[in-house]
mmCIF file of C-alpha atoms and ligand atoms in Angstrom:
data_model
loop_
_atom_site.group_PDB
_atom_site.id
_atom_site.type_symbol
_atom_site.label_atom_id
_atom_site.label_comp_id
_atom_site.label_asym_id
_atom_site.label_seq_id
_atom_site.Cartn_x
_atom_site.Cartn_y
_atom_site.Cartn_z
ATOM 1 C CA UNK V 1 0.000 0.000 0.000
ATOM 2 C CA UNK V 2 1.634 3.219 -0.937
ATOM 3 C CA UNK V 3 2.220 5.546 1.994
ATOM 4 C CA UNK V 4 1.107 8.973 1.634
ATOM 5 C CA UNK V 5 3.482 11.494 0.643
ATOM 6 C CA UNK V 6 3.618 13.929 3.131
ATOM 7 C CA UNK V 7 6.493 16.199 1.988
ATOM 8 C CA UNK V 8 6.091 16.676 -1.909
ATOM 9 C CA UNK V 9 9.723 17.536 -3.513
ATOM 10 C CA UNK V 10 11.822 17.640 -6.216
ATOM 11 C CA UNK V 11 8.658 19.395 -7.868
ATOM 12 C CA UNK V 12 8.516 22.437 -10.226
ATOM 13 C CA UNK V 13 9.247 26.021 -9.317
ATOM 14 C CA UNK V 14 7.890 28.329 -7.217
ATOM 15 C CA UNK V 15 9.172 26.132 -4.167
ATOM 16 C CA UNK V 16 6.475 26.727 -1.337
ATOM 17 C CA UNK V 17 8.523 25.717 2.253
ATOM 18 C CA UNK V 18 5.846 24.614 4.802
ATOM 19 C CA UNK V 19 6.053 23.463 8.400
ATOM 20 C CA UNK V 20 7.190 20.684 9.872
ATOM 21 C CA UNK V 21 4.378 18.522 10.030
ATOM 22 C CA UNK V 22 6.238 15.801 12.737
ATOM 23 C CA UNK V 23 7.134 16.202 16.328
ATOM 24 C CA UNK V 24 11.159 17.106 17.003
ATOM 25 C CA UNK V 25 11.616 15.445 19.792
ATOM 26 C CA UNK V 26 9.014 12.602 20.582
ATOM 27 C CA UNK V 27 9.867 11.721 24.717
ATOM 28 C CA UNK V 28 11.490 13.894 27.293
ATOM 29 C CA UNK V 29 11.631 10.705 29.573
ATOM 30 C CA UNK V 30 13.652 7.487 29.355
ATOM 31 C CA UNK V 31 16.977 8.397 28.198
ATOM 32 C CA UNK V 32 19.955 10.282 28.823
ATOM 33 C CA UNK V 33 19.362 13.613 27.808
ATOM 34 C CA UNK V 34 18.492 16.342 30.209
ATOM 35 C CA UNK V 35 14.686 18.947 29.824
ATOM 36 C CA UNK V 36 17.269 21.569 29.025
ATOM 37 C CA UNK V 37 19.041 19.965 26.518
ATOM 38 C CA UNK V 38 15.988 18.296 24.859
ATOM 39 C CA UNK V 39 14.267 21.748 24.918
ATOM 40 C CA UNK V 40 17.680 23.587 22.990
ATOM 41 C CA UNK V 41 17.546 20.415 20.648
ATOM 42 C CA UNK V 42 13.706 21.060 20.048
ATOM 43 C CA UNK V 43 14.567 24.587 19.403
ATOM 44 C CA UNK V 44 17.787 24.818 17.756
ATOM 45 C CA UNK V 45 17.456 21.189 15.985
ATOM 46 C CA UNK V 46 21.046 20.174 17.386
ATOM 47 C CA UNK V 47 23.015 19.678 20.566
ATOM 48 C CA UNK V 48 26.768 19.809 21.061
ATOM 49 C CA UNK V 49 28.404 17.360 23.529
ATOM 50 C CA UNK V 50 31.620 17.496 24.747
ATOM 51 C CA UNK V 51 34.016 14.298 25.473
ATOM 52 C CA UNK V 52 31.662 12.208 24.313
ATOM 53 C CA UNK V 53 34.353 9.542 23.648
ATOM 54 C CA UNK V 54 38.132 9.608 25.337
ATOM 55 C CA UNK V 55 40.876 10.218 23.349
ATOM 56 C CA UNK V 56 42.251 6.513 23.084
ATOM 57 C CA UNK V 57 39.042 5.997 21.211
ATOM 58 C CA UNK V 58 38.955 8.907 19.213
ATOM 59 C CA UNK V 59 42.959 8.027 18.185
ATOM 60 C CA UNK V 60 41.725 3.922 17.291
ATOM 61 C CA UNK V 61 38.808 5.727 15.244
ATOM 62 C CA UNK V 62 41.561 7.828 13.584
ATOM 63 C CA UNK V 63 43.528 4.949 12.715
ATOM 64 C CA UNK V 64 40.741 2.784 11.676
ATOM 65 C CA UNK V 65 39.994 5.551 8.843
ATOM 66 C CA UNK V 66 43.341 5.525 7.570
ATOM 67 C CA UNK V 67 43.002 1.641 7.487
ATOM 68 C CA UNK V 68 39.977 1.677 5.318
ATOM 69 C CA UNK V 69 41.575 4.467 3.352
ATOM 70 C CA UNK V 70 44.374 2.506 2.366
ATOM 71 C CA UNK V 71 42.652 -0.787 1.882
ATOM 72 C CA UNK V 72 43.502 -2.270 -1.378
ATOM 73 C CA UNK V 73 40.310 -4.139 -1.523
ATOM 74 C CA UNK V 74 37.835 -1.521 -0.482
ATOM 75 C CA UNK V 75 39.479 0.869 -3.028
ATOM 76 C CA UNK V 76 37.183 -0.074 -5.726
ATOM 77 C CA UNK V 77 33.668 0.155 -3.663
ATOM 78 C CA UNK V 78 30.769 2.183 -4.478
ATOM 79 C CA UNK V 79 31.412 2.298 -0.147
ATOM 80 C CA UNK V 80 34.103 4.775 -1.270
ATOM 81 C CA UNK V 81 33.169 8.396 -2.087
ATOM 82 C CA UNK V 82 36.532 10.244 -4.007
ATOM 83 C CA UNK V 83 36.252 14.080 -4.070
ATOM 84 C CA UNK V 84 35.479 15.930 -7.098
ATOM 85 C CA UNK V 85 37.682 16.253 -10.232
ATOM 86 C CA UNK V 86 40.781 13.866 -7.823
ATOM 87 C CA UNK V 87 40.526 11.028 -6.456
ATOM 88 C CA UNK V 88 41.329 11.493 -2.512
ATOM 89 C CA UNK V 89 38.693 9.812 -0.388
ATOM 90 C CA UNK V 90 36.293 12.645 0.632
ATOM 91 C CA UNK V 91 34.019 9.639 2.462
ATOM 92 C CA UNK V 92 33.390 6.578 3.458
ATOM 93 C CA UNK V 93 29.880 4.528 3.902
ATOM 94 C CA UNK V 94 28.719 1.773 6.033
ATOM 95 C CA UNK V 95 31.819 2.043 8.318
ATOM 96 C CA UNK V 96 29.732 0.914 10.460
ATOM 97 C CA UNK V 97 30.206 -3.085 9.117
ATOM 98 C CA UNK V 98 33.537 -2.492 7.650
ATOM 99 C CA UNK V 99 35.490 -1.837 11.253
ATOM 100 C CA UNK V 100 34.389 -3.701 14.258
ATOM 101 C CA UNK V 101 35.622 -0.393 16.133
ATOM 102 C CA UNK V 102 33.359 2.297 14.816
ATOM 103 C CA UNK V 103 30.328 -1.170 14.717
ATOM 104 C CA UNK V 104 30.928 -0.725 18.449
ATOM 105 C CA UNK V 105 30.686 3.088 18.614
ATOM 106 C CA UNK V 106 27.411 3.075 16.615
ATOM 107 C CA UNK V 107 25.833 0.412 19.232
ATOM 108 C CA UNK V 108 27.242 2.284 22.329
ATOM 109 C CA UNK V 109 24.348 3.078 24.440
ATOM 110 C CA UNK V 110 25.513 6.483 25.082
ATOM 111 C CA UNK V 111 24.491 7.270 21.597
ATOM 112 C CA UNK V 112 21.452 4.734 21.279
ATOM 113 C CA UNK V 113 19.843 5.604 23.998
ATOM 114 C CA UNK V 114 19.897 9.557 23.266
ATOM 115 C CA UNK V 115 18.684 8.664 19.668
ATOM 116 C CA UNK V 116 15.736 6.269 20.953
ATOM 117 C CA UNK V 117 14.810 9.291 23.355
ATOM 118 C CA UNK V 118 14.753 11.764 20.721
ATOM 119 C CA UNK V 119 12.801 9.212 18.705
ATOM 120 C CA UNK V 120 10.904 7.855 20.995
ATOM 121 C CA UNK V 121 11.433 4.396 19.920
ATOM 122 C CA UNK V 122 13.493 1.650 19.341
ATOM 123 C CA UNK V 123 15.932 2.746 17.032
ATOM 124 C CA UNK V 124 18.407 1.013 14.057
ATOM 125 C CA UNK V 125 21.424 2.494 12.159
ATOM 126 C CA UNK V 126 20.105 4.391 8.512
ATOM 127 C CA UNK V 127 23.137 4.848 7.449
ATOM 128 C CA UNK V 128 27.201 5.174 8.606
ATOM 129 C CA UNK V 129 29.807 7.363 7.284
ATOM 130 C CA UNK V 130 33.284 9.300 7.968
ATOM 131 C CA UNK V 131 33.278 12.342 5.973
ATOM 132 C CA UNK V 132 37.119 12.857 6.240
ATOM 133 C CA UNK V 133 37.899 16.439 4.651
ATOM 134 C CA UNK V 134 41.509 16.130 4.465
ATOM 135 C CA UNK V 135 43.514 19.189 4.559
ATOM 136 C CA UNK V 136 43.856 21.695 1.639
ATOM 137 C CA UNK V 137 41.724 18.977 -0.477
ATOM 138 C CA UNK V 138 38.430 18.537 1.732
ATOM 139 C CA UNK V 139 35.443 19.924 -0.552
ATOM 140 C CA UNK V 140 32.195 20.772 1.470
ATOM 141 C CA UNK V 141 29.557 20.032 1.286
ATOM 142 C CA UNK V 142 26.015 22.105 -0.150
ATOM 143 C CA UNK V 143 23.340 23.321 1.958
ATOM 144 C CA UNK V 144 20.713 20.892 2.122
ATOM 145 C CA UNK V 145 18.244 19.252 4.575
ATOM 146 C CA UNK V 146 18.902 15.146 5.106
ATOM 147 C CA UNK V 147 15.899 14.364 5.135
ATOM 148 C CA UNK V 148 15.040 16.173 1.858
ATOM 149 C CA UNK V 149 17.183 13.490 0.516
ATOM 150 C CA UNK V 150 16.329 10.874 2.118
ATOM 151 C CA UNK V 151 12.661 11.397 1.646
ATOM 152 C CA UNK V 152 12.808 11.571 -1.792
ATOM 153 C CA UNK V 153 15.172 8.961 -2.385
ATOM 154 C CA UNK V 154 15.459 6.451 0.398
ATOM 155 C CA UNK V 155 11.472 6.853 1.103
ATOM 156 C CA UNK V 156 12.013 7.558 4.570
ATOM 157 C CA UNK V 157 8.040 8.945 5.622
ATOM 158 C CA UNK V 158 8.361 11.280 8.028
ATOM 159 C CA UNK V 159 11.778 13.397 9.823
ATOM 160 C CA UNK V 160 11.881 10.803 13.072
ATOM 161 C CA UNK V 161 15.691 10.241 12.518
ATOM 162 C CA UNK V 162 18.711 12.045 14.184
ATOM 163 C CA UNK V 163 22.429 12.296 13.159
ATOM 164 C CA UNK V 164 24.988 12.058 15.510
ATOM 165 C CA UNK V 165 28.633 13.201 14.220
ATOM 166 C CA UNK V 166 31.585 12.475 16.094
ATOM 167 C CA UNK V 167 34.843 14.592 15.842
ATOM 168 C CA UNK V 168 38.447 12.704 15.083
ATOM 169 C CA UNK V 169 40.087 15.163 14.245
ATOM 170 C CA UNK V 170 39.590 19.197 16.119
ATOM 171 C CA UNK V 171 36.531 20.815 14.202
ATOM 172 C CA UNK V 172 37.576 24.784 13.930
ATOM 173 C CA UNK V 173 35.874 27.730 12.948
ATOM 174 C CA UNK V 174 38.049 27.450 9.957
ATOM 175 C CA UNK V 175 38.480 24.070 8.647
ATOM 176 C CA UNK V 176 35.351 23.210 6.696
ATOM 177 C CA UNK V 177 33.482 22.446 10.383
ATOM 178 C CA UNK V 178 29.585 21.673 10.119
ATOM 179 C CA UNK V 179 27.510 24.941 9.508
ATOM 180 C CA UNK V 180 23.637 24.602 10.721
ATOM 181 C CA UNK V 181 20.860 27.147 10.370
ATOM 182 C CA UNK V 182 19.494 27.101 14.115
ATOM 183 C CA UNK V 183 15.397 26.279 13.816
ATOM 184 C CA UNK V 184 15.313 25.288 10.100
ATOM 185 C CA UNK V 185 14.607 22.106 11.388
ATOM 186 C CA UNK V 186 11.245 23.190 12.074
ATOM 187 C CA UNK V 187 10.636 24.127 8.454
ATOM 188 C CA UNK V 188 10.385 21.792 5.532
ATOM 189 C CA UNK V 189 12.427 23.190 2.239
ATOM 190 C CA UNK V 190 10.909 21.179 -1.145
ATOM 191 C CA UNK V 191 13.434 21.520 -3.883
ATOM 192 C CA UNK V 192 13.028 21.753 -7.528
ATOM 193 C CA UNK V 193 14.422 19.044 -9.585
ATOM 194 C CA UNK V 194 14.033 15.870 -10.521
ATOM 195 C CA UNK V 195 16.465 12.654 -9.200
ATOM 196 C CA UNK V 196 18.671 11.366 -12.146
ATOM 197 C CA UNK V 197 19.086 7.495 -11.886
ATOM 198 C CA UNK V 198 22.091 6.713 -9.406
ATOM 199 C CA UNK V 199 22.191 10.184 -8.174
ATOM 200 C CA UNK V 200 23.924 9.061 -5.079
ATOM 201 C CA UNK V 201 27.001 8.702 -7.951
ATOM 202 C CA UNK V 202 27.436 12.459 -8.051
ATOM 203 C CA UNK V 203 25.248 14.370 -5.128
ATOM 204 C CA UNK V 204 28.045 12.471 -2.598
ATOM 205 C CA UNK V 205 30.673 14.521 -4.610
ATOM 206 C CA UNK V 206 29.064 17.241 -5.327
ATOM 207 C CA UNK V 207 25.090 17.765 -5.189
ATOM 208 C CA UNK V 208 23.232 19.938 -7.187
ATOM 209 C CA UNK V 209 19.574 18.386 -6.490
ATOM 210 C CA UNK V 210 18.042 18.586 -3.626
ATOM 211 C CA UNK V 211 20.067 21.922 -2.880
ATOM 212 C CA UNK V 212 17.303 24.533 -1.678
ATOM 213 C CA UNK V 213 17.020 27.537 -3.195
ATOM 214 C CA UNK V 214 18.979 30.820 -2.477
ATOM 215 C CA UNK V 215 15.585 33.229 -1.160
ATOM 216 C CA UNK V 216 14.753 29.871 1.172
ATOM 217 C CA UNK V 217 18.141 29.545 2.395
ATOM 218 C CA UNK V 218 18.179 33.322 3.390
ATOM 219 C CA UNK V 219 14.666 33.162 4.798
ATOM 220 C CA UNK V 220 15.637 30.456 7.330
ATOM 221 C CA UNK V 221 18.985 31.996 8.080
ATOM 222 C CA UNK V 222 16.934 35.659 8.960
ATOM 223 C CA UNK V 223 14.548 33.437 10.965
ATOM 224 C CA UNK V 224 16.737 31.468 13.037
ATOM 225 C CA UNK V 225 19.237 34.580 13.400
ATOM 226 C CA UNK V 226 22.122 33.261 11.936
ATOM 227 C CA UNK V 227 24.074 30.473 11.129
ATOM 228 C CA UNK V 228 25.612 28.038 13.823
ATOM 229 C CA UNK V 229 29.317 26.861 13.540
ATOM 230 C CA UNK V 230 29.698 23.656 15.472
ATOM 231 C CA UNK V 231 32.890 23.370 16.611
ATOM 232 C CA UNK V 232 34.507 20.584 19.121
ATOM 233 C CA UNK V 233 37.616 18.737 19.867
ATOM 234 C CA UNK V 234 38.495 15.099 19.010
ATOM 235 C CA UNK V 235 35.448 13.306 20.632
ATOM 236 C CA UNK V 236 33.208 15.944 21.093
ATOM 237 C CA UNK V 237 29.770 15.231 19.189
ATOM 238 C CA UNK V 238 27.164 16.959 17.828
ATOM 239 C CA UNK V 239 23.255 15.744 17.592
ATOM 240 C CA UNK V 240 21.108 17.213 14.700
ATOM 241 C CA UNK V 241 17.742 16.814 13.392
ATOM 242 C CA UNK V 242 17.416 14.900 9.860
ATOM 243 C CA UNK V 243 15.447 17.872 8.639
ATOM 244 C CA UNK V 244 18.228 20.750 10.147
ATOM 245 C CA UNK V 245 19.452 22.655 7.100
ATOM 246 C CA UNK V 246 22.901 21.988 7.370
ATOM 247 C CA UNK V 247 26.169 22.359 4.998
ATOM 248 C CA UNK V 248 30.423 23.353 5.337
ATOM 249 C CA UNK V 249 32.750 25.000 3.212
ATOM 250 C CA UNK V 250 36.092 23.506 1.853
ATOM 251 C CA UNK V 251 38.748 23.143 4.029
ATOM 252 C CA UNK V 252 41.713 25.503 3.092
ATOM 253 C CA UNK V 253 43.541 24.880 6.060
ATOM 254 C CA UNK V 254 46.451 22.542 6.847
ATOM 255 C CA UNK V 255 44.363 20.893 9.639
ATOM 256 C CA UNK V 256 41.681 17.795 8.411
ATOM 257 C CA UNK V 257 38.067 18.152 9.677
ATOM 258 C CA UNK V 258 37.463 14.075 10.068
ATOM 259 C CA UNK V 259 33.812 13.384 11.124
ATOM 260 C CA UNK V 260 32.406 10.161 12.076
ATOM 261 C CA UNK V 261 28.013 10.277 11.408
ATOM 262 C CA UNK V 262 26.115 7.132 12.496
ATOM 263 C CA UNK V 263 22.108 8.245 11.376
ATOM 264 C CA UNK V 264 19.567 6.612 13.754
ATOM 265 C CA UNK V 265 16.009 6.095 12.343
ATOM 266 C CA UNK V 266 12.600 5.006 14.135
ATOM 267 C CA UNK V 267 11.912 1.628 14.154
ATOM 268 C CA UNK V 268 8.144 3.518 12.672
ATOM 269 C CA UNK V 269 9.344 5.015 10.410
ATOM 270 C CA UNK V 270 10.943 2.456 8.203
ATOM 271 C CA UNK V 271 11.411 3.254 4.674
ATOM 272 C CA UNK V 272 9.266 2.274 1.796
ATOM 273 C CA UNK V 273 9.625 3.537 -2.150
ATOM 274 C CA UNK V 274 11.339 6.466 -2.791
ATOM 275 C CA UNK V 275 9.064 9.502 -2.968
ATOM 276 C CA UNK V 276 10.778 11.486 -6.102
ATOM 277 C CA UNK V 277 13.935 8.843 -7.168
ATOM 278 C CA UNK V 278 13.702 6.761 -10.119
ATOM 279 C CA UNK V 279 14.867 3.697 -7.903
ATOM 280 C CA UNK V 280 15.864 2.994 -3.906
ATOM 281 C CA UNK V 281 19.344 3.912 -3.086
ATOM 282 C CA UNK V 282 21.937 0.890 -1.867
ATOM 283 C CA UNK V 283 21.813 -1.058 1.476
ATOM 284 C CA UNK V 284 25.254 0.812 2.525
ATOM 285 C CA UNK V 285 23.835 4.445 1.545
ATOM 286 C CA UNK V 286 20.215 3.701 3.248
ATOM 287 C CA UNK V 287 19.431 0.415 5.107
ATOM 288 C CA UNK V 288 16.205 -1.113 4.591
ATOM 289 C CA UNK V 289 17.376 -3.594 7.073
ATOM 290 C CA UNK V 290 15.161 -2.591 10.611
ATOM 291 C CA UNK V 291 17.142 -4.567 12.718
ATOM 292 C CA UNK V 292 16.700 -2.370 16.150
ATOM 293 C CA UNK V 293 19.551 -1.675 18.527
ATOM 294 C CA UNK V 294 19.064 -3.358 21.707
HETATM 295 O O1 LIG A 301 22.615 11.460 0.530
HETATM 296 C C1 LIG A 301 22.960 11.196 1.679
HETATM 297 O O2 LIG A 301 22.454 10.300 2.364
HETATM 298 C C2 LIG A 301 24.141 11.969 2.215
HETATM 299 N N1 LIG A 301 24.236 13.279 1.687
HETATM 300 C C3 LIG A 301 24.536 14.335 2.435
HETATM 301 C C4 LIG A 301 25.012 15.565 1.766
HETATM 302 N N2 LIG A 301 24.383 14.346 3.766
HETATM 303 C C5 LIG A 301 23.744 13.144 4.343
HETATM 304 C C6 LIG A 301 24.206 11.919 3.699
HETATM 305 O O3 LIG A 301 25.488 11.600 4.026
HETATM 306 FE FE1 LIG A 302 24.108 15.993 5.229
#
């Protein structure tokens, strides 16, 4: 039975941005996260934690990337993102089953549990990735809402999923760090366009659709006052809604902006066809595998 499409994009012109027609943060009980923290994350659509993993960790993570970097066999994988116009590793999917290390990181219950509180639910792992934005060479990354994308071509129904992005490397004011539009979670951004087959091919590279328009992009920046810079050290984290409007700059700096993302997603919200994609995306870009985290 098709499920009803309740955030139309990748339409024609004029785009028409509408509210959020979900809940941001589904329980306030049962979980790690204090009222005051789940009230800035309802409001600003993210929340910065410091030291969320020690620094022996964070260095094994560091290593681990490196690893898969230079692994002969994984070279050739569609798991392997290369930046534009070179071929240095800009990311890397499904990390999550490739290292036993960051497999363990993505089940920790620090992170679960804060994820199945936001949620309210049991949750499983979307998707897994390091974007690794090596110095000098790291691209970044367009504006763009998550779950824009991965409404319209995972066919995930509704924005009950949250990001959680740990830092390996220091994330600066300068280095390409993650830039969010505070409250533009609250506001769903339709974008024209239509999916080419295998998008995923290009948009990880470089995206042009499913990039919101300029007038939208300035209309949630005046609302929300501004635009956030989240910067951390090496094990700091950072929380953020699948429907924040988020996006970074290249990284001109010697110093690499290495990010580890696990994506959590409701065990109710599942995904089904894509809403505006010729075809589903790959297992290792969106899981279709609800296989909750205990
Ligand atoms: O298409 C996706 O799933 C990916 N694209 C971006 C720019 N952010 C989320 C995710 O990694
Ligand atoms: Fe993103």
């Amino acid at each position: 039975m098709a499920v009803a499409d309740r955030y139309p994009t990748r339409t024609g012109p004029p785009v028409r941005a509408f509210p959020r027609r979900d809940p941001v943060v589904y329980s306030m009980e049962g979980g790690p996260l204090r009222p005051d923290e789940l009230r800035r994350f309802q409001h600003d659509g993210f929340l910065v934690q410091q030291q969320l993993l020690d620094d022996a960790t964070v260095d094994a993570l560091r290593h681990e990337v490196e690893r898969l970097v230079g692994d002969p066999e994984l070279a050739c994988s569609d798991r392997v993102i290369r930046e534009p116009g070179g071929d240095v590793v800009r990311s890397l999917f499904e990390v999550h089953r490739l290292s036993a290390l960051m497999g363990q990181v993505v089940t920790d219950k620090r992170l679960v549990d804060a994820a199945s509180q936001l949620l309210g639910s049991a949750v499983y792992v979307h998707q897994s990735r390091v974007n690794r934005k090596p110095g000098f060479i790291g691209q970044g990354f367009a504006w763009h809402s998550d779950f824009e994308t991965w409404h319209a071509e995972d066919g995930m129904p509704a924005p009950r999923a949250v990001s959680i992005a740990i830092a390996l490397t220091p994330n600066y004011v300068h280095n390409g760090s993650l830039m969010i539009i505070p409250g533009s979670h609250r506001t769903f951004v339709p974008t024209v366009g239509t999916t080419p087959p295998d998008h995923y091919r290009s948009s990880l590279r470089s995206q042009e659709v499913g990039v919101p328009d300029d007038a939208s992009l300035a209309a949630l920046v005046k609302d929300g006052g501004g635009v956030a810079v989240v910067t951390g050290e090496p094990g700091s984290a950072v929380l953020f809604d699948s429907n924040a409007m988020h996006g970074s700059s290249n990284n001109i700096t010697p110093y690499s902006r290495t990010n580890l993302f696990v994506v959590y997603n409701s065990v109710a919200n599942a995904l089904t066809d894509p809403f505006a994609a010729p075809a589903p995306r790959p297992e290792f870009v969106a899981s279709r595998t609800v296989a909750p985290i205990s």
